[in-house]
Amino acid sequence: MAEKLQQFESPDTAGKAAQAIEAYQQTTDDLVGEKLTLNMGPSHPATHGVLRLILELDGEVITKADPDIGFLHRGDEKIAENMHYNQFVPYTDRLDYLAPLANNVAYACAVEKLMGWELPPRGKAVRVLCCELARISAHLLGIGCYAMDVGAMTVFLYTFTQRETVYNLCEQISGARFTTSYTRVGGQIHDITPEIISGVEKFCEEVSEAIDEVDDLLSRNKIFLDRTRDVGVISREDAIGYGLTGPNLRATGVEFDMRKNHPYLGYEELDFDIPVGKTGDSYDRYLVRMEEMRQSVDILQQICRQMPDGPINIVDPKGTLPEKERVLMSMEELIHHFIVATQGIDAPEGEVYFGAENPKGELGFYINSKGGGVPHRLKIRSPSFANLSILPKMLPGHMVSDVVVILGSLDFVMGECDR
Amino acid sequence: MIELSELLVPAIKIVVLVFAVILPMVAYSVWAERRVSAIIQDRVGPNRVGIPFTKIGLAGLGQPISDGIKFLLKEDFTPGHVNKLYFWLAPALTMVPAILTCAVLPFGSELFGEKMVVADLNVGPLFIFAIASLSVYGIVLAGWSSNSKYPFLGGIRSSSQMISYEISLGLSLVPVLLIFGELNLSAIVEEQSENGWLLLPLWGEGAIWNGGWDRFFLFFPSLLAFIIFTTSIFAETNRLPFDLPECETELVAGYHTEYSSMKFALFFLGEYAAMIIGSGLIVTLFLGGWSLPFGCDAALMQMAGNPEQVPWWLGLIHISTFLVKVVGFIIFFIWVRWTLPRFRYDQLMKLGWIVFFELALLNIFITAGIIFLTRSPD
């Protein structure tokens, strides 16, 4: 892969203007201007959920931004301490609710790391398929909403048409369109069928066309370029300092992707590139997401071509539920089934952290176990939370219209941020 | 002594034009917007509402009527924190100028000896600008009287936007008036009917083979004027890509955030009425208004025999020609809205003041120069 790590001076004109205003204020005793406090959210069309921004405006220019989060806090981490490992899977659906399959996979992988289990090849391939489907779905929505915030409503509906296909595939895979809960510790609830593989292959072709269509509508559109270029610039240092991950980090030029840097689920055997941006502005974040979707389509095609045969779950009688027929026929399996279902998996003592490259960034699960079927402590490292933390630094100096562009380009999900 | 017919005929024209043409067109352009946007976006759009209590759907043509009924039945809520007088005045101030401007638009040639224009003013374009610039008050007052922050921002944006674009709108029109040497819109249309539309000088004295070299050279300034004028109409009517006063994803609903029921509907209708009048103005000035292309008007008049009186069937053809052209432009407006993103406030002002203002000004001098060189003074 070409060397793309290069330091550019950030062309953050808006930020510099804000600094100039601030410097001018310090030189004079006069009241430079009365500020207007604008409350954006928690229910506002551009905040995609329940983010609340308290903006201080000087005219249309923002001088201070104070994000207020927590409107969707459900206490997922505390809930996890009171239930078996497998019972927590449905709660992961509701983290990044635009890519529930990827959350399921990340959580299952984290617990498997604690257990020290390794999935058979087919199980891994199925999970990669789930992850990449979820990534395409989430990026489609991200770009659609982004375009809608800029004013191009039609793009949003084009991408939504494709997401509909993803939902149909989710339904075929897991039985549910939205809250999939597909994975369990040690495998999946059931295997995927050949129809799903052919469905994914068909989807790959369709979505490629849709991506090209969006590309035609936006990538060289003068208005879109004017709105997004040099808006919401994040420097490399800031991005690393604030703990940004995912496309937002890569748009600044940092080539960091959990799938390449800490490979899991056999990503090291797949052939794909990690797109990185140059300036870290909103336009770069858009381009990175577009290219990531294309790479994901590529990964899906590779997976579909070489889907291995064999079991999809690990074989550990004390860890996973045995086949129903054998539960009914033999004593041993009945006992295992009873114990796994009522007391949970007997996890060893210890602590693990597993981070997966989710559509929004690195979704990490830290599990502290004191043995037994429930975690002693479970911490979710949610990418949206870290990505939003940069807002107070980034927003001042921009205009009100830029806020929606920046929010759209950061592509956050409040379900994950507030947990 | 005023004759009764002098009062009656204009009154009939006004009533028919406003209540039978403009208002239904406004309602149905909302329907067209929803259907065309649905086609553009791979959706279906409103296709159910037809004749009540039957299964006849009529492709959703009943939708505007049910929309209107819905607006009337909604609670007309006036928030406690508003300035009541201006809050009530604002919706009327957007709707009334939009309808007033159609008085000078010639929407047909003649029908039963009556000119198909409500007021055949000698200062048509000036009248339109004078009235149209009033509509900014509606939006500014709505934004200000709502006493709320998002409408306030929308009001500020619209006042600067509409005032800036009015300048390029007016300046881009000057070359057109220079070319025709006329301020009466009916006369402008008749001139185009005989000697070629401004953007299609292919017959009569406007064609090159008939010695219309001036019109050939003037084609390029007229095209520039057309582009500036059309873009400014977009800005004047607050439609995307210039819909900053409304700006759904930023300012929630902009200046009409606090409005509900019929007051909201008046803003809505005012916007569409302005769009229709704008299209009508573009058609009248640049595309020959009600006239048929390639000198068909003259040929049909000859066929009818009497050169003084326009036969009724030709009058109807002219009216429908005008409507077809206007509808074409409305679809263009809709198409643009559902394709492009919107500008940012400062970019919009930059475009208006640095690009369009200068171009329009330059265009006047170019046009005047061409006219001076190609037309012999007589």
XYZ file of N, CA and C in Angstrom, chain A residues 36-40 44-46 57 60 148-154 157-158 217-218 221 223-224 226-227 231 399-402 404, chain B residues 37 39-43 149-150 152-153 156-157 240-241 244 247-252 337-347:
192
model
N -25.601 35.154 21.424
C -26.909 34.489 21.439
C -26.682 33.033 21.793
N -27.374 32.556 22.786
C -27.249 31.144 23.128
C -28.333 30.372 22.407
N -27.897 29.440 21.602
C -28.847 28.670 20.796
C -28.810 27.232 21.274
N -29.971 26.736 21.571
C -30.066 25.375 22.075
C -30.443 24.450 20.924
N -29.488 23.647 20.503
C -29.720 22.777 19.350
C -29.932 21.361 19.867
N -33.814 17.820 17.344
C -33.525 18.736 16.252
C -33.210 17.864 15.047
N -33.627 18.293 13.843
C -33.454 17.401 12.686
C -32.017 16.986 12.424
N -31.055 17.788 12.826
C -29.672 17.471 12.446
C -28.927 16.686 13.497
N -23.552 31.981 19.960
C -23.376 32.538 18.630
C -23.031 34.008 18.684
N -23.765 34.668 13.074
C -23.967 33.268 12.717
C -22.743 32.430 13.080
N -28.294 14.639 3.415
C -29.565 15.285 3.718
C -29.323 16.547 4.545
N -28.360 16.480 5.461
C -28.057 17.664 6.258
C -27.519 18.785 5.387
N -26.774 18.415 4.339
C -26.258 19.443 3.443
C -27.376 19.951 2.533
N -28.447 19.185 2.423
C -29.586 19.651 1.641
C -29.959 18.726 0.499
N -29.134 17.727 0.213
C -29.424 16.819 -0.902
C -30.239 15.648 -0.389
N -31.528 15.850 -0.394
C -32.434 14.871 0.206
C -32.476 13.565 -0.582
N -32.286 13.660 -1.883
C -32.486 12.484 -2.733
C -31.469 11.392 -2.437
N -32.542 8.971 0.162
C -33.496 7.930 -0.217
C -32.857 6.868 -1.100
N -31.875 7.272 -1.913
C -31.155 6.265 -2.697
C -30.438 5.280 -1.776
N -23.585 12.102 -7.760
C -24.391 13.226 -7.269
C -23.593 14.161 -6.380
N -22.657 13.624 -5.616
C -22.026 14.446 -4.584
C -20.550 14.765 -4.813
N -19.771 17.685 -6.897
C -20.785 18.740 -6.863
C -20.191 19.993 -6.220
N -21.462 22.706 -4.998
C -22.061 23.176 -3.744
C -21.622 22.268 -2.604
N -21.635 20.961 -2.864
C -21.235 20.022 -1.815
C -19.776 20.249 -1.436
N -18.089 23.046 -1.704
C -17.992 24.297 -0.960
C -18.430 24.116 0.487
N -19.450 23.299 0.645
C -19.982 23.133 1.996
C -19.082 22.289 2.882
N -14.068 22.391 6.124
C -15.031 22.579 7.210
C -14.844 21.432 8.195
N -19.845 28.389 11.153
C -21.169 28.992 11.134
C -22.214 27.943 11.521
N -23.420 28.429 11.771
C -24.478 27.505 12.192
C -24.682 26.414 11.145
N -24.593 26.824 9.872
C -24.809 25.840 8.809
C -23.735 24.761 8.819
N -22.543 25.109 9.311
C -21.471 24.113 9.332
C -21.693 23.067 10.416
N -24.310 21.374 11.147
C -24.990 20.181 10.644
C -24.066 19.376 9.744
N -40.864 14.550 -6.966
C -39.784 14.189 -6.052
C -39.819 12.691 -5.789
N -40.805 10.396 -7.876
C -40.250 9.716 -9.055
C -38.734 9.827 -9.034
N -38.233 11.021 -8.704
C -36.783 11.213 -8.665
C -36.158 10.298 -7.617
N -36.856 10.089 -6.520
C -36.266 9.347 -5.408
C -36.691 7.887 -5.356
N -37.203 7.351 -6.436
C -37.627 5.951 -6.461
C -38.694 5.658 -5.421
N -39.595 6.577 -5.209
C -40.692 6.313 -4.276
C -42.001 6.324 -5.063
N -35.707 31.769 18.581
C -34.378 31.948 17.989
C -34.247 31.400 16.575
N -34.804 30.243 16.319
C -34.644 29.695 14.972
C -35.356 30.543 13.915
N -35.911 33.625 14.120
C -35.148 34.868 14.085
C -33.974 34.737 13.115
N -33.228 33.643 13.247
C -32.096 33.426 12.337
C -32.583 33.311 10.895
N -33.380 36.808 9.578
C -32.175 37.575 9.230
C -31.635 37.118 7.888
N -31.545 35.803 7.745
C -30.992 35.269 6.499
C -31.820 35.695 5.305
N -34.599 25.616 -2.749
C -33.287 25.007 -2.791
C -32.671 25.212 -4.175
N -31.395 25.470 -4.358
C -30.327 25.492 -3.357
C -30.209 26.777 -2.553
N -32.211 29.022 2.393
C -31.632 29.284 3.718
C -32.622 29.789 4.756
N -34.453 26.172 5.520
C -33.306 25.394 5.937
C -33.637 24.305 6.936
N -34.359 23.345 6.483
C -34.943 22.345 7.368
C -33.964 21.751 8.375
N -32.808 21.295 7.898
C -31.941 20.562 8.819
C -31.137 21.464 9.738
N -31.134 22.766 9.483
C -30.383 23.644 10.373
C -31.309 24.401 11.313
N -32.304 25.063 10.714
C -33.160 25.948 11.504
C -34.526 25.334 11.768
N -34.606 24.025 11.754
C -35.847 23.298 11.988
C -36.856 23.605 10.875
N -34.581 21.327 -7.078
C -34.668 21.234 -5.627
C -34.276 19.859 -5.126
N -34.667 18.813 -5.855
C -34.399 17.471 -5.356
C -33.083 16.909 -5.848
N -32.266 17.734 -6.475
C -30.972 17.244 -6.947
C -29.813 17.870 -6.198
N -29.935 19.156 -5.884
C -28.758 19.867 -5.382
C -28.766 20.020 -3.868
N -27.574 20.068 -3.268
C -27.480 20.475 -1.860
C -27.660 21.988 -1.743
N -27.710 22.488 -0.506
C -27.931 23.927 -0.363
C -26.633 24.655 -0.009
N -26.648 25.952 -0.343
C -25.477 26.781 -0.055
C -25.415 27.140 1.417
N -24.234 27.616 1.808
C -24.122 28.191 3.142
C -24.392 29.681 2.992
N -24.802 30.295 4.087
C -25.197 31.694 4.096
C -24.148 32.597 3.439
N -22.887 32.483 3.884
C -21.865 33.392 3.354
C -21.551 33.092 1.890
N -21.603 31.818 1.524
C -21.336 31.454 0.123
C -22.414 32.028 -0.788
